[in-house]
Amino acid sequence: MPVDQTHDPFEDRLSAALHQAGGAFDTDRAALAAAGEVRGRRLRLRRRAALAGGAAGLALVGVGGALLVPSGGGDGPRHGSVAATGSGGPTAVPDVAAVSADDMVRTLTKLLPEGKVTRGAARGTDDPLGLPPLAQVVFDDGEGAGSVSLVVDRVRRGEGTFDPASVVTPCPGMEMPGTVPDTCVTQNLPDGSVVTLIQGYEYPDRRENTKAWSADLVTPAGQRVSVSEWNAAAEKGEPVSRSEPPLSMAQLKTLVTAKEWRRVADALPEPAAAPTASGSSSAPDTTGLGGRRILAVLTGSLPDGVQVVSSDHDDTEFAYAVVDDGKGRSYVQVNMQRGMSDAAGELYGSGAETLADGTRVATRQGPGEKGGEGVVMWTVDTMRADGRRVVVSAFNSGSQTTAATRSEPALTMDRLREIALSPQWEVLGG
């Protein structure tokens, strides 16, 4: 659904509200309260950064000294030469022409076997929110329709030698029966790239017969290509239309390693160097796209009929939207944290679910935490194997501090789970 996602600072909104107040101040108190909470988060982030060394933002430490980051600024195309700006700045990249959404679909179609291709979602390298290039299609080789989705990005590399194996999707622990995929293998390629190939199911408990196969490639240059396919016309919500996804594992590997995708990655500026294991750090990410991307994923995952009333985000790790499905306003928030592996034992007890890829999932339903009368809070809390934590919560009020406006949140627990486990988080950073 169309949503105005342009960022309007809290100070500007408050000033405008005061100027318009006159003798009869009438505004959306829930929206102001929510915006005030974001303002507070921003201030806490800045104080935290100052204590860490006077920086203007936070250095985001990844697994093995490397992580995915926003691919560039959110305004305008990301092609051409990018001048180095010293320690922490983007590294110069070749002058490579921008790749459009149409180019992404055309390239994917060219690389698929013979069959019918129906275009789905697509993005190029000039996405206004800085989201990575994407091509999604429904492919039918005559034996039934299957969904194929491909994403291209770059990973942030630490100083010194970069090991793609430290970033590529790991195979889940095979010691946990019932949660592992059918097959998972990580291979080293002759050019130094590393690829992980997984055959499994969309739901590890196999409550549906939708198979999900994937390939994740990381190159020594920091290029990343991820492909997923299903034996249905969509990842979720469509019946199985064939016994297996349309591409064999050999074909999936050929697709993910195609040189065309590396040229797409080269049209993206290389992120600044990440902190190293020794503790030396580069300049923090000051693009401010982290929260903006989180908000884009959140609003893009809402079901039909749910409208966004207001929304905002902080610079790196938090976004919220006040939504209305026609039954009253409901506040929905997303927190995304990195490097949380050490806290996994405290956060996820014996009742937590472990998925095939090692992701832990915990759910909670209880009273709100900010004092709003009758407010309930529904939460799905997830942590990927690399320590990236995504927590999605919904409330039965337009803010956490005002009284309930409906009996339940606008989003069901199943929808919150889908949002928390969305593949989109995989390309927002690890």
Coordinates of C-alpha atoms in Angstrom, one line a residue:
M1 CA 0.0 0.0 0.0
P2 CA 1.3 3.5 -0.7
V3 CA 2.8 5.1 2.4
D4 CA 4.6 8.4 2.8
Q5 CA 7.9 7.4 4.3
T6 CA 9.8 10.7 3.9
H7 CA 11.5 11.5 7.2
D8 CA 10.1 14.5 9.1
P9 CA 12.1 15.3 12.2
F10 CA 10.2 15.4 15.5
E11 CA 11.2 19.0 16.1
D12 CA 9.7 20.1 12.8
R13 CA 6.4 18.3 13.5
L14 CA 6.2 19.7 17.0
S15 CA 6.9 23.2 15.9
A16 CA 4.3 23.0 13.2
A17 CA 1.8 21.7 15.7
L18 CA 2.4 24.6 18.1
H19 CA 2.1 27.1 15.3
Q20 CA -1.2 25.6 14.2
A21 CA -2.6 25.3 17.8
G22 CA -4.0 28.8 18.2
G23 CA -6.7 28.9 20.8
A24 CA -7.9 25.3 20.3
F25 CA -5.0 22.9 20.4
D26 CA -6.2 19.6 18.8
T27 CA -3.7 17.0 17.7
D28 CA -3.0 13.3 17.6
R29 CA -1.7 12.7 21.1
A30 CA -0.9 9.1 20.5
A31 CA 1.2 10.0 17.4
L32 CA 3.0 12.7 19.4
A33 CA 3.7 10.3 22.2
A34 CA 5.0 7.7 19.8
A35 CA 7.2 10.3 18.1
G36 CA 8.4 11.4 21.5
E37 CA 9.5 7.9 22.2
V38 CA 11.5 7.8 19.0
R39 CA 13.0 11.1 19.9
G40 CA 14.1 9.6 23.2
R41 CA 15.6 6.6 21.5
R42 CA 17.6 8.9 19.2
L43 CA 19.0 10.8 22.2
R44 CA 19.9 7.6 24.0
L45 CA 21.7 6.4 20.8
R46 CA 23.7 9.6 20.6
R47 CA 24.6 9.5 24.3
R48 CA 25.6 5.9 23.9
A49 CA 27.8 6.7 20.9
A50 CA 29.4 9.6 22.7
L51 CA 30.4 7.4 25.6
A52 CA 31.8 5.0 23.1
G53 CA 34.2 7.6 21.8
G54 CA 32.5 10.8 20.7
A55 CA 31.2 9.4 17.4
A56 CA 28.0 10.6 15.9
G57 CA 26.5 7.1 15.5
L58 CA 27.1 3.5 16.5
A59 CA 29.6 1.1 15.0
L60 CA 27.8 -2.1 14.3
V61 CA 29.9 -5.1 15.0
G62 CA 29.2 -8.2 13.0
V63 CA 30.1 -11.9 13.1
G64 CA 33.7 -12.5 12.2
G65 CA 34.3 -8.7 11.8
A66 CA 31.9 -8.4 8.8
L67 CA 28.3 -7.6 8.4
L68 CA 25.7 -6.4 5.8
V69 CA 25.1 -2.7 5.8
P70 CA 22.9 -0.3 3.8
S71 CA 24.3 -0.1 0.3
G72 CA 24.5 3.6 0.1
G73 CA 22.5 6.8 0.6
G74 CA 18.8 6.7 0.3
D75 CA 18.5 9.6 -2.2
G76 CA 19.3 9.1 -5.8
P77 CA 21.1 6.5 -7.9
R78 CA 24.1 4.6 -6.4
H79 CA 26.3 4.3 -9.4
G80 CA 29.5 5.8 -10.7
S81 CA 32.7 6.4 -8.8
V82 CA 32.5 6.8 -5.0
A83 CA 35.4 8.8 -3.6
A84 CA 37.2 7.4 -0.6
T85 CA 36.6 9.6 2.5
G86 CA 39.3 8.3 4.8
S87 CA 38.9 5.9 7.6
G88 CA 35.3 4.7 7.8
G89 CA 34.3 6.2 4.4
P90 CA 33.1 4.3 1.4
T91 CA 35.7 2.7 -0.7
A92 CA 36.1 3.8 -4.3
V93 CA 34.3 1.4 -6.7
P94 CA 34.4 1.2 -10.5
D95 CA 32.2 3.5 -12.6
V96 CA 29.4 1.0 -13.2
A97 CA 26.0 2.0 -14.6
A98 CA 23.0 1.8 -12.4
V99 CA 20.8 -1.4 -12.8
S100 CA 17.1 -0.9 -13.0
A101 CA 14.3 -3.1 -11.7
D102 CA 13.6 -4.1 -15.3
D103 CA 17.2 -5.0 -15.8
M104 CA 17.1 -7.3 -12.7
V105 CA 14.0 -9.1 -14.0
R106 CA 15.4 -9.4 -17.5
T107 CA 18.7 -10.8 -16.2
L108 CA 17.0 -13.3 -14.0
T109 CA 14.7 -14.4 -16.9
K110 CA 17.7 -14.8 -19.2
L111 CA 19.5 -17.0 -16.7
L112 CA 16.5 -19.3 -16.0
P113 CA 15.9 -22.5 -18.0
E114 CA 13.2 -22.4 -20.8
G115 CA 9.8 -21.7 -19.4
K116 CA 7.1 -19.1 -18.7
V117 CA 8.2 -16.2 -16.4
T118 CA 5.7 -13.9 -14.7
R119 CA 7.2 -10.9 -13.1
G120 CA 6.7 -10.1 -9.4
A121 CA 8.4 -7.5 -7.1
A122 CA 11.6 -5.9 -8.3
R123 CA 14.1 -3.3 -7.3
G124 CA 17.2 -1.8 -9.0
T125 CA 20.3 -0.3 -7.6
D126 CA 18.7 3.1 -7.4
D127 CA 16.0 2.2 -4.8
P128 CA 15.0 5.4 -3.0
L129 CA 15.1 3.7 0.4
G130 CA 18.5 2.1 -0.3
L131 CA 17.1 -1.4 -0.2
P132 CA 19.2 -3.9 -2.2
P133 CA 18.4 -4.9 -5.8
L134 CA 15.8 -7.6 -6.0
A135 CA 14.0 -9.7 -8.6
Q136 CA 11.0 -12.0 -7.8
V137 CA 9.3 -14.1 -10.5
V138 CA 6.9 -17.0 -10.9
F139 CA 8.6 -19.6 -13.1
D140 CA 6.9 -22.5 -14.8
D141 CA 8.9 -24.9 -16.9
G142 CA 5.8 -26.9 -17.8
E143 CA 5.6 -28.9 -14.6
G144 CA 4.0 -26.3 -12.4
A145 CA 4.6 -22.8 -11.2
G146 CA 7.4 -22.1 -8.6
S147 CA 8.5 -18.8 -7.0
V148 CA 12.1 -17.7 -7.5
S149 CA 13.5 -14.7 -5.5
L150 CA 17.0 -13.2 -5.9
V151 CA 18.7 -10.4 -3.9
V152 CA 22.1 -8.8 -4.6
D153 CA 24.0 -6.7 -2.0
R154 CA 27.5 -6.0 -0.7
V155 CA 28.8 -7.0 2.8
R156 CA 31.0 -4.8 5.0
R157 CA 34.5 -6.2 5.2
G158 CA 36.9 -6.0 8.2
E159 CA 40.4 -4.7 7.9
G160 CA 43.0 -7.1 6.6
T161 CA 42.1 -10.5 5.0
F162 CA 38.4 -11.0 4.5
D163 CA 37.0 -14.5 4.8
P164 CA 33.6 -14.9 2.9
A165 CA 32.9 -18.0 5.1
S166 CA 32.5 -15.6 8.1
V167 CA 29.5 -14.0 6.5
V168 CA 27.8 -16.6 4.3
T169 CA 24.7 -18.3 5.7
P170 CA 25.9 -21.1 8.0
C171 CA 24.4 -24.6 8.0
P172 CA 22.3 -25.1 11.1
G173 CA 23.5 -27.5 13.8
M174 CA 22.7 -31.0 12.6
E175 CA 22.4 -32.3 16.2
M176 CA 18.8 -31.1 16.6
P177 CA 16.4 -33.6 14.9
G178 CA 13.2 -32.1 13.5
T179 CA 14.7 -28.7 12.9
V180 CA 17.3 -29.3 10.3
P181 CA 16.8 -29.1 6.5
D182 CA 17.0 -32.1 4.2
T183 CA 20.5 -31.1 3.1
C184 CA 22.8 -28.3 3.7
V185 CA 26.4 -27.9 2.4
T186 CA 28.8 -25.0 2.3
Q187 CA 31.3 -25.1 -0.5
N188 CA 34.5 -23.2 -1.3
L189 CA 34.7 -22.1 -4.9
P190 CA 38.0 -21.8 -7.0
D191 CA 37.8 -18.0 -7.0
G192 CA 37.7 -17.9 -3.1
S193 CA 33.9 -17.4 -2.9
V194 CA 31.9 -19.4 -0.5
V195 CA 28.3 -20.7 -1.2
T196 CA 25.8 -22.4 1.1
L197 CA 23.1 -24.6 -0.5
I198 CA 20.1 -25.6 1.5
Q199 CA 17.2 -27.9 0.7
G200 CA 14.4 -27.7 3.3
Y201 CA 10.8 -26.7 3.9
E202 CA 9.2 -23.3 4.4
Y203 CA 8.0 -24.5 7.8
P204 CA 10.5 -26.8 9.5
D205 CA 7.7 -28.7 11.2
R206 CA 6.4 -29.5 7.7
R207 CA 2.8 -28.5 8.6
E208 CA 2.6 -27.6 4.9
N209 CA 4.4 -29.3 2.0
T210 CA 5.9 -26.1 0.7
K211 CA 9.6 -26.8 0.0
A212 CA 12.1 -23.9 0.3
W213 CA 15.6 -24.3 -1.4
S214 CA 18.2 -21.6 -1.3
A215 CA 21.7 -20.6 -2.2
D216 CA 23.8 -17.9 -0.6
L217 CA 27.1 -16.7 -2.1
V218 CA 29.7 -14.3 -0.7
T219 CA 32.8 -13.4 -2.8
P220 CA 36.2 -12.2 -1.6
A221 CA 35.2 -8.8 -3.0
G222 CA 32.2 -8.6 -0.6
Q223 CA 29.6 -9.2 -3.3
R224 CA 26.6 -11.2 -2.0
V225 CA 23.9 -13.0 -4.0
S226 CA 21.1 -14.9 -2.4
V227 CA 18.5 -17.0 -4.2
S228 CA 15.5 -18.8 -2.8
E229 CA 12.9 -20.9 -4.6
W230 CA 9.7 -22.7 -3.6
N231 CA 7.5 -25.4 -5.1
A232 CA 4.5 -23.0 -5.1
A233 CA 3.7 -19.7 -6.8
A234 CA 4.6 -17.8 -3.6
E235 CA 6.6 -18.3 -0.4
K236 CA 3.4 -18.5 1.7
G237 CA -0.3 -18.5 1.0
E238 CA -0.3 -20.4 -2.2
P239 CA -0.9 -24.2 -2.6
V240 CA 1.9 -26.5 -3.6
S241 CA 1.9 -26.7 -7.4
R242 CA 4.7 -29.1 -8.1
S243 CA 6.7 -31.8 -6.1
E244 CA 9.9 -29.8 -5.9
P245 CA 11.0 -26.2 -6.7
P246 CA 11.7 -25.6 -10.4
L247 CA 15.5 -25.4 -10.2
S248 CA 17.7 -28.4 -9.2
M249 CA 20.5 -27.6 -6.7
A250 CA 23.0 -27.6 -9.6
Q251 CA 20.9 -25.1 -11.5
L252 CA 20.5 -23.0 -8.3
K253 CA 24.3 -22.9 -7.8
T254 CA 24.8 -21.9 -11.5
L255 CA 22.3 -19.1 -11.1
V256 CA 23.7 -17.7 -7.8
T257 CA 27.3 -17.8 -9.2
A258 CA 26.5 -16.1 -12.5
K259 CA 28.9 -13.2 -13.3
E260 CA 25.9 -10.9 -14.1
W261 CA 25.0 -10.6 -10.5
R262 CA 28.5 -9.5 -9.5
R263 CA 28.3 -6.7 -12.0
V264 CA 25.0 -5.6 -10.2
A265 CA 26.9 -5.7 -6.9
D266 CA 29.6 -3.6 -8.4
A267 CA 27.0 -0.9 -9.1
L268 CA 26.6 -0.5 -5.3
P269 CA 29.3 1.4 -3.3
E270 CA 31.4 -0.8 -1.1
P271 CA 30.5 -0.2 2.6
A272 CA 33.1 1.2 4.9
A273 CA 35.4 -1.1 6.7
A274 CA 33.9 -2.8 9.8
P275 CA 35.5 -3.0 13.2
T276 CA 38.0 -5.8 13.5
A277 CA 38.3 -8.6 16.1
S278 CA 41.2 -6.8 17.7
G279 CA 38.8 -4.0 18.7
S280 CA 40.0 -1.3 16.3
S281 CA 37.0 0.5 14.8
S282 CA 36.2 2.5 11.7
A283 CA 33.8 5.4 11.6
P284 CA 30.3 4.5 12.5
D285 CA 27.5 4.2 10.0
T286 CA 26.0 7.7 9.7
T287 CA 23.7 7.1 6.7
G288 CA 20.7 6.9 9.0
L289 CA 19.2 4.3 6.7
G290 CA 19.0 1.5 9.3
G291 CA 15.7 2.6 10.9
R292 CA 14.4 3.8 7.5
R293 CA 14.9 0.4 6.0
I294 CA 13.3 -1.3 9.1
L295 CA 10.3 0.9 8.6
A296 CA 10.1 0.0 4.9
V297 CA 10.1 -3.7 5.7
L298 CA 7.5 -3.2 8.4
T299 CA 5.0 -1.2 6.3
G300 CA 5.6 -3.4 3.3
S301 CA 4.6 -6.5 5.3
L302 CA 1.2 -5.2 6.5
P303 CA -1.8 -7.1 5.3
D304 CA -4.4 -5.7 2.9
G305 CA -6.8 -3.4 4.5
V306 CA -4.4 -2.1 7.2
Q307 CA -3.6 1.5 6.7
V308 CA -0.6 3.4 8.1
V309 CA -1.8 6.4 10.2
S310 CA 1.7 7.6 11.2
S311 CA 5.2 6.2 11.4
D312 CA 8.7 7.1 12.4
H313 CA 12.1 5.5 13.1
D314 CA 15.4 6.2 14.7
D315 CA 18.7 6.1 12.9
T316 CA 19.7 2.5 13.3
E317 CA 17.6 0.0 15.2
F318 CA 14.0 0.9 15.7
A319 CA 10.8 1.8 13.7
Y320 CA 7.1 2.0 14.5
A321 CA 3.9 2.5 12.7
V322 CA 0.4 3.4 14.0
V323 CA -2.0 1.4 11.9
D324 CA -5.7 1.1 11.6
D325 CA -7.7 -1.8 10.0
G326 CA -11.0 -0.1 10.4
K327 CA -11.4 -1.3 14.0
G328 CA -9.3 1.3 15.8
R329 CA -5.6 2.3 16.0
S330 CA -2.9 -0.1 16.8
Y331 CA 0.8 0.6 17.5
V332 CA 3.3 -1.7 15.9
Q333 CA 7.1 -1.6 16.6
V334 CA 10.2 -3.3 15.4
N335 CA 13.5 -3.5 17.2
M336 CA 16.6 -4.9 15.4
Q337 CA 19.8 -5.6 17.4
R338 CA 23.0 -7.1 16.2
G339 CA 25.7 -9.1 18.0
M340 CA 23.3 -10.6 20.6
S341 CA 24.5 -14.2 20.5
D342 CA 26.0 -14.0 24.0
A343 CA 22.5 -13.2 25.4
A344 CA 20.7 -16.0 23.6
G345 CA 20.6 -18.2 26.7
E346 CA 18.9 -15.5 28.8
L347 CA 16.4 -14.4 26.1
Y348 CA 15.2 -17.7 24.8
G349 CA 14.4 -20.4 27.3
S350 CA 13.5 -24.1 26.8
G351 CA 10.1 -23.1 25.4
A352 CA 11.6 -21.3 22.4
E353 CA 11.4 -22.8 19.0
T354 CA 14.5 -23.4 16.9
L355 CA 14.1 -23.3 13.1
A356 CA 16.1 -25.2 10.5
D357 CA 18.5 -22.4 9.9
G358 CA 19.2 -22.0 13.6
T359 CA 16.9 -19.1 14.2
R360 CA 15.3 -19.0 17.7
V361 CA 11.7 -17.9 18.0
A362 CA 9.9 -16.9 21.3
T363 CA 6.3 -15.5 21.6
R364 CA 4.7 -13.5 24.3
Q365 CA 1.2 -12.2 25.0
G366 CA 0.6 -10.1 28.1
P367 CA -0.1 -6.6 29.4
G368 CA 1.6 -3.5 28.0
E369 CA 4.7 -2.1 29.6
K370 CA 4.1 1.6 29.5
G371 CA 1.0 2.0 31.7
G372 CA -1.8 2.5 29.1
E373 CA -5.1 1.3 30.6
G374 CA -6.1 -2.1 29.2
V375 CA -3.2 -2.2 26.8
V376 CA -2.0 -5.6 25.8
M377 CA 1.3 -6.4 24.0
W378 CA 1.8 -9.2 21.6
T379 CA 5.4 -10.0 20.7
V380 CA 7.4 -12.3 18.4
D381 CA 11.1 -12.3 19.4
T382 CA 13.6 -13.9 17.0
M383 CA 17.3 -14.3 16.8
R384 CA 19.2 -15.5 13.8
A385 CA 22.2 -17.8 14.1
D386 CA 24.6 -14.9 13.5
G387 CA 23.2 -13.0 16.6
R388 CA 20.9 -10.6 14.7
R389 CA 17.7 -10.1 16.8
V390 CA 14.4 -8.9 15.4
V391 CA 11.6 -8.3 17.8
V392 CA 8.1 -7.3 16.5
S393 CA 5.4 -6.1 18.9
A394 CA 1.8 -4.9 18.4
F395 CA -0.6 -3.2 20.8
N396 CA -4.3 -2.7 21.1
S397 CA -3.9 1.1 21.3
G398 CA -2.4 3.9 19.1
S399 CA 0.5 4.2 21.6
Q400 CA 1.8 2.3 24.6
T401 CA 0.9 5.1 27.0
T402 CA -2.7 5.7 26.1
A403 CA -5.8 3.6 27.0
A404 CA -6.8 0.6 24.8
T405 CA -8.9 1.5 21.8
R406 CA -9.7 -2.1 20.7
S407 CA -9.8 -5.6 22.3
E408 CA -6.7 -6.9 20.4
P409 CA -3.9 -5.6 18.2
A410 CA -4.5 -5.1 14.5
L411 CA -1.9 -7.8 13.6
T412 CA -2.3 -11.4 14.6
M413 CA 0.5 -13.5 16.1
D414 CA 0.9 -15.3 12.8
R415 CA 1.4 -12.0 11.0
L416 CA 3.9 -10.8 13.6
R417 CA 5.8 -14.0 13.1
E418 CA 5.8 -13.6 9.4
I419 CA 7.2 -10.1 9.7
A420 CA 9.9 -11.1 12.3
L421 CA 11.0 -14.0 10.1
S422 CA 10.9 -12.1 6.8
P423 CA 13.9 -12.7 4.5
Q424 CA 14.1 -8.9 4.2
W425 CA 16.0 -8.7 7.5
E426 CA 18.8 -10.9 6.0
V427 CA 19.8 -7.9 3.8
L428 CA 19.6 -5.2 6.4
G429 CA 22.7 -6.3 8.3
G430 CA 24.1 -9.0 10.5

